[in-house]
mmCIF file of C-alpha atoms and ligand atoms in Angstrom:
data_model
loop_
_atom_site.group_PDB
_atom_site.id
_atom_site.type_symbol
_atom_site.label_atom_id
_atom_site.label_comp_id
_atom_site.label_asym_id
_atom_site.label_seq_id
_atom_site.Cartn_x
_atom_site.Cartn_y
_atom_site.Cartn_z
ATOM 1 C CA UNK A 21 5.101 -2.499 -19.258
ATOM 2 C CA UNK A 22 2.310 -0.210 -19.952
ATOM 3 C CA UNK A 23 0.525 -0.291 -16.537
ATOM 4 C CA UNK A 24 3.744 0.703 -15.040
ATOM 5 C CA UNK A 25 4.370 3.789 -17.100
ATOM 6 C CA UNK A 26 0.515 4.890 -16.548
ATOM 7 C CA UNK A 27 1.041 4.587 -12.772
ATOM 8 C CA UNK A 28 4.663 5.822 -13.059
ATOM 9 C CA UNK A 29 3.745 9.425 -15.204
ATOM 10 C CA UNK A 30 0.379 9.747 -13.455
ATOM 11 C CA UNK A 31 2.246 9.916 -9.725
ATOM 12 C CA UNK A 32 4.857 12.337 -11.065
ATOM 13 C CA UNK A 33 3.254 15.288 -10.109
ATOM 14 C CA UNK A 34 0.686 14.192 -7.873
ATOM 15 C CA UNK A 35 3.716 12.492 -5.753
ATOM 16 C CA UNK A 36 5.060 15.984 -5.170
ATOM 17 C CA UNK A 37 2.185 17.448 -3.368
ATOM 18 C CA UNK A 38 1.242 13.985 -0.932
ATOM 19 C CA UNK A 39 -0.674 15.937 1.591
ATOM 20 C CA UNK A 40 -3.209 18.192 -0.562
ATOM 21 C CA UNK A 41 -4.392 15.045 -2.796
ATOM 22 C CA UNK A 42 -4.224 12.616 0.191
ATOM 23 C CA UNK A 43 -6.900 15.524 2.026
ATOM 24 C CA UNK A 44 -8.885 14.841 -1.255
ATOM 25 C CA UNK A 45 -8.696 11.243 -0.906
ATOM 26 C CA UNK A 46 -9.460 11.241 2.675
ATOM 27 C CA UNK A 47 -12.335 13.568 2.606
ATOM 28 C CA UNK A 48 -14.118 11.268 -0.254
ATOM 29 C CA UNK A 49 -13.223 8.170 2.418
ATOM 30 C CA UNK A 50 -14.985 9.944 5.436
ATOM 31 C CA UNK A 51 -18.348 11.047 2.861
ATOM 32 C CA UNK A 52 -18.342 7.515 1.854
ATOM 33 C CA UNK A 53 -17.697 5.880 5.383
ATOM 34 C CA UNK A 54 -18.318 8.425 7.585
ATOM 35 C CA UNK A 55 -17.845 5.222 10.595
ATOM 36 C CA UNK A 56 -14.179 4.947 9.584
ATOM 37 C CA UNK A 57 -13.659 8.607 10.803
ATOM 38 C CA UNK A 58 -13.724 6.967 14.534
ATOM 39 C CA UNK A 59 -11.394 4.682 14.280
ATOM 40 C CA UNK A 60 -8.795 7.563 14.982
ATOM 41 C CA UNK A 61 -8.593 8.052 18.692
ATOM 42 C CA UNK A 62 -6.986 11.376 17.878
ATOM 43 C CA UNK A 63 -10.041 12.734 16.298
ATOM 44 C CA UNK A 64 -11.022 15.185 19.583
ATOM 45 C CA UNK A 65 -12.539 18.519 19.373
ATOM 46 C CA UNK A 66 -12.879 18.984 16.122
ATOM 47 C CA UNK A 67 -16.165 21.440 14.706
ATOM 48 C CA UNK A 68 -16.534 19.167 11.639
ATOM 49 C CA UNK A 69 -14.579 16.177 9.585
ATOM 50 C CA UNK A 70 -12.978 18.853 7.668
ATOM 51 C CA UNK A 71 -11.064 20.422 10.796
ATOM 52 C CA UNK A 72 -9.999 17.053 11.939
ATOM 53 C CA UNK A 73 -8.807 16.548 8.500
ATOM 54 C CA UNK A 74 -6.652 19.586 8.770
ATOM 55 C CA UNK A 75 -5.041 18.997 12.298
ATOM 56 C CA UNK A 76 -1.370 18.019 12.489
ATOM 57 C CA UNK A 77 -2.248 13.832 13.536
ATOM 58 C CA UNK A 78 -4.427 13.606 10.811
ATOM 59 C CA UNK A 79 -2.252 15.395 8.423
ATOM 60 C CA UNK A 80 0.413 13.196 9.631
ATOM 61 C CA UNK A 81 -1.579 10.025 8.905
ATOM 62 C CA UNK A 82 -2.269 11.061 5.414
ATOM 63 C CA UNK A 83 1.283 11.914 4.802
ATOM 64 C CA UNK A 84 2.461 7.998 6.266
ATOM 65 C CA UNK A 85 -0.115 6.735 4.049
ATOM 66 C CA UNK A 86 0.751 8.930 0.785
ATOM 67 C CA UNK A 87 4.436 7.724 1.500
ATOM 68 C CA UNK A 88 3.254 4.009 1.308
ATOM 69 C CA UNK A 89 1.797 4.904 -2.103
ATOM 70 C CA UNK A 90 4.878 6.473 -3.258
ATOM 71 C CA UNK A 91 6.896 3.340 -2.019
ATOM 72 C CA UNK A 92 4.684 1.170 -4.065
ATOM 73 C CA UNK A 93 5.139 2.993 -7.621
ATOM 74 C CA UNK A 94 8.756 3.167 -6.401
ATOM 75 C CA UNK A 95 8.518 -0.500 -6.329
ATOM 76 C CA UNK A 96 6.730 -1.328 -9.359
ATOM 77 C CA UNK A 97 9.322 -3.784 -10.335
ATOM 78 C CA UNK A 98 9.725 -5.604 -7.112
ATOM 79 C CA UNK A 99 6.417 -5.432 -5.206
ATOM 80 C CA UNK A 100 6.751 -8.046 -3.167
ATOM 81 C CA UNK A 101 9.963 -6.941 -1.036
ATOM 82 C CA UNK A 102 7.512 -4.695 0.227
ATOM 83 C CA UNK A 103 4.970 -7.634 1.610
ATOM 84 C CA UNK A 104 6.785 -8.090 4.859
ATOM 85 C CA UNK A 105 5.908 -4.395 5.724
ATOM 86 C CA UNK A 106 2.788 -4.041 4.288
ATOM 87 C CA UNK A 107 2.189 -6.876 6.495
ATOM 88 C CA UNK A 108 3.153 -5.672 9.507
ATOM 89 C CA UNK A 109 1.016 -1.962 8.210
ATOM 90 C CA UNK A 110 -1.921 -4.585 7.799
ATOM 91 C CA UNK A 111 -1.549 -6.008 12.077
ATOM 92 C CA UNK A 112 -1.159 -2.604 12.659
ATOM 93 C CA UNK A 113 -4.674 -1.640 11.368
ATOM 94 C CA UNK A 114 -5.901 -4.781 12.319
ATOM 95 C CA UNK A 115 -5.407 -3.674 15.796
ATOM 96 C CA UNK A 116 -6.860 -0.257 15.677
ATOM 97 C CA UNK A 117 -10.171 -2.060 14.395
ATOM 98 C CA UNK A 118 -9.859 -2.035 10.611
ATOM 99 C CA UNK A 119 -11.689 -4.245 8.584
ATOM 100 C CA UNK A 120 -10.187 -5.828 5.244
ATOM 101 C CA UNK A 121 -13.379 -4.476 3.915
ATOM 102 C CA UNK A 122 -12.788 -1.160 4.101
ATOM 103 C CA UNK A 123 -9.991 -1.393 1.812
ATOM 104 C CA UNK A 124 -12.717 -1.157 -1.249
ATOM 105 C CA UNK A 125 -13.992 1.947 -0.084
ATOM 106 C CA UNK A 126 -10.037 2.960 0.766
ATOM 107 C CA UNK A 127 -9.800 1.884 -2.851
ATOM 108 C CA UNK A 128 -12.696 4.548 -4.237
ATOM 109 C CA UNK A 129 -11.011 6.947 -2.749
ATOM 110 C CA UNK A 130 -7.681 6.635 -4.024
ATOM 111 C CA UNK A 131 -8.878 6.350 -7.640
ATOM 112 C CA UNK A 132 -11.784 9.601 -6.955
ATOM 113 C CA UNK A 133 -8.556 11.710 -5.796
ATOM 114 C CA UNK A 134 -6.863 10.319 -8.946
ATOM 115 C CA UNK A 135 -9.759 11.411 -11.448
ATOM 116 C CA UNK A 136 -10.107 14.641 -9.917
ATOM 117 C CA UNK A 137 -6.259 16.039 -10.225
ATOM 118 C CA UNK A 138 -5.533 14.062 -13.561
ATOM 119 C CA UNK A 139 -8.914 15.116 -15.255
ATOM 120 C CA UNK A 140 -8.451 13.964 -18.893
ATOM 121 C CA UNK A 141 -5.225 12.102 -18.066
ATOM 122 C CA UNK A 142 -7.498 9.582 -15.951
ATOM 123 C CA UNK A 143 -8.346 6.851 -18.516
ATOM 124 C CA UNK A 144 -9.678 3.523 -18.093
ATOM 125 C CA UNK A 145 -6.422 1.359 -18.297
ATOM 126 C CA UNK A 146 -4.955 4.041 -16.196
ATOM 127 C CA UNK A 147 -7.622 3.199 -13.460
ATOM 128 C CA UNK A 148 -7.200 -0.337 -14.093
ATOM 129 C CA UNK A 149 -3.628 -0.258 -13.955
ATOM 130 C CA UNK A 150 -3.692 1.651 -10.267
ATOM 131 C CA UNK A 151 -6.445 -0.568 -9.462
ATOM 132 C CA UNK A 152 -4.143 -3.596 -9.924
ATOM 133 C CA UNK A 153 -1.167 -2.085 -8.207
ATOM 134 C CA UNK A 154 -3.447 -1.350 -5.133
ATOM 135 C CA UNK A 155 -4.780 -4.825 -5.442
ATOM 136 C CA UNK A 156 -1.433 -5.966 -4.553
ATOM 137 C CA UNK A 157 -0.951 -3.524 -1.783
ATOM 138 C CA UNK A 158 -4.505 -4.581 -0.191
ATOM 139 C CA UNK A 159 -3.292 -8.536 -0.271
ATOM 140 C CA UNK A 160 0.198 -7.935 1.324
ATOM 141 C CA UNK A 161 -1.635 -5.722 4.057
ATOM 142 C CA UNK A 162 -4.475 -8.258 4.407
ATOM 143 C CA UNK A 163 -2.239 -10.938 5.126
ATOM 144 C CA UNK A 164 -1.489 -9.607 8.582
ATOM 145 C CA UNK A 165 -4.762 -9.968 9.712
ATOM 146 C CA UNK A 166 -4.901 -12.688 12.333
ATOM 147 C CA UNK A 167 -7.703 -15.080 11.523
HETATM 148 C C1 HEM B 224 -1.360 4.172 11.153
HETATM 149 C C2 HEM B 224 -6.180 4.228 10.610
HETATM 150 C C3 HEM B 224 -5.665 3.278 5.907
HETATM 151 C C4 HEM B 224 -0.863 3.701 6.362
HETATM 152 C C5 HEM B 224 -2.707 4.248 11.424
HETATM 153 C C6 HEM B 224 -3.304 4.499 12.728
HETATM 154 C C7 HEM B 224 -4.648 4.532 12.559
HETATM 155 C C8 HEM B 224 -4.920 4.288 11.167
HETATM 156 C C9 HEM B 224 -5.721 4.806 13.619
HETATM 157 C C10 HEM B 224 -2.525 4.684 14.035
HETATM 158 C C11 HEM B 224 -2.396 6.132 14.365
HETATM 159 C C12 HEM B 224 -1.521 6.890 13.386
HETATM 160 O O1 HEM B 224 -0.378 6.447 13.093
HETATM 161 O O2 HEM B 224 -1.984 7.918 12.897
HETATM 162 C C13 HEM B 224 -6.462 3.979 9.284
HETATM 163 C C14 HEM B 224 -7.793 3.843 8.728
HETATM 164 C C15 HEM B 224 -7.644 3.595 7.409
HETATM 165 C C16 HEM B 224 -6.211 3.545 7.138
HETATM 166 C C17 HEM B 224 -9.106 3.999 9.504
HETATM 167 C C18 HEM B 224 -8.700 3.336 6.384
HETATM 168 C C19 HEM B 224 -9.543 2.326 6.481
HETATM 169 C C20 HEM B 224 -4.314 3.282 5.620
HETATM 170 C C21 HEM B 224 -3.747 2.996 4.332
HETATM 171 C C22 HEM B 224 -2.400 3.109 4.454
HETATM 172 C C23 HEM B 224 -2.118 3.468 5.842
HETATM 173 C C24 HEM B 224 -4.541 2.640 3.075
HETATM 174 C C25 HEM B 224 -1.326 2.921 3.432
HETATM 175 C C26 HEM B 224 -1.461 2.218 2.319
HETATM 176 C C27 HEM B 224 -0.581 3.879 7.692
HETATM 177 C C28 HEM B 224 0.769 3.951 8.235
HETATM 178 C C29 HEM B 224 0.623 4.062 9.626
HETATM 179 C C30 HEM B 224 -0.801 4.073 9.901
HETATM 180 C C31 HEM B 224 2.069 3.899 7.449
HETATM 181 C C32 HEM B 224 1.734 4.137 10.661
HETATM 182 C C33 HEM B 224 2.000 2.726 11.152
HETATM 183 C C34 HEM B 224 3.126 2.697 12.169
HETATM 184 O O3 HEM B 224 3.007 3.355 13.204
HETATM 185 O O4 HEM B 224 4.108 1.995 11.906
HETATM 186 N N1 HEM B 224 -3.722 4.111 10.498
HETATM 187 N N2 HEM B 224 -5.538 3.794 8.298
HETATM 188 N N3 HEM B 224 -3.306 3.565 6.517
HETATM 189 N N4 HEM B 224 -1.488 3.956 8.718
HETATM 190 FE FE1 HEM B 224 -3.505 3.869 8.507
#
């Protein structure tokens, strides 16, 4: 339906340049929760955030996780054959100490690097109709916590 063609057109061109928007969205993540930043044992001798942000791990990390966007609005129609990896992605992050949590602020950041590159394009049922999406994404990836 509608939500799909928001999310659909609004990824178009942001999908074809993952790794400068996912620096956006990752910068606004480490301002926001500056103790997530430590989570990534990679994260050595850097001067500031914005170094570490630009060395090859974390651009690789940004990349995986702009790809698991771009799987989702691939998937719009069939969302949940993606739940068995999104659960293993969530164990995965469970184990290098991520809270469930920290998906909100994840969550901010996605839609701040959104309303920066699509300017007048980002509209409210636009940002509710990636908010949903992402909803979806957060359960199937919350699952795999252990309780
Ligand atoms: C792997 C941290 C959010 C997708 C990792 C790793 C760390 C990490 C430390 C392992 C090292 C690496 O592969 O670089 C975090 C933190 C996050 C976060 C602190 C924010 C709270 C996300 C999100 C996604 C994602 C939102 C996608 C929706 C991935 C993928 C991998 C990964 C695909 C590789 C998993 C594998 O090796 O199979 N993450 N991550 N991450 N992350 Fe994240």
């Amino acid at each position: 339906g509608k939500d799909k063609e928001l999310i659909r057109n609004s990824w178009e061109s942001l999908g074809k340049n993952k790794v400068p928007h996912g620096i956006v969205m990752f910068t606004r993540l480490f301002e926001l929760d500056p103790g997530l930043f430590s989570l990534f044992r990679y994260k050595t001798n850097c001067g500031s955030t914005q170094d570490c942000l630009s060395s090859p791990e974390f651009l690789e990390h940004i990349t995986k996780v702009m790809l698991v966007i771009d799987a989702a609005v691939n998937h719009l129609d069939d969302l949940h054959s993606l739940e068995d990896f999104l659960l293993n992605l969530g164990r995965k992050h469970q184990a290098v100490g991520v809270k469930t949590q920290s998906f909100s602020v994840v969550g901010e950041s996605l839609l701040y690097m959104l309303q920066c590159s699509l300017g007048q394009a980002y509209t409210a049922p636009l940002r509710q109709a990636w908010l949903n999406m992402y909803g979806i994404v957060v359960a199937a990836m919350s699952s795999g916590w252990a309780k």
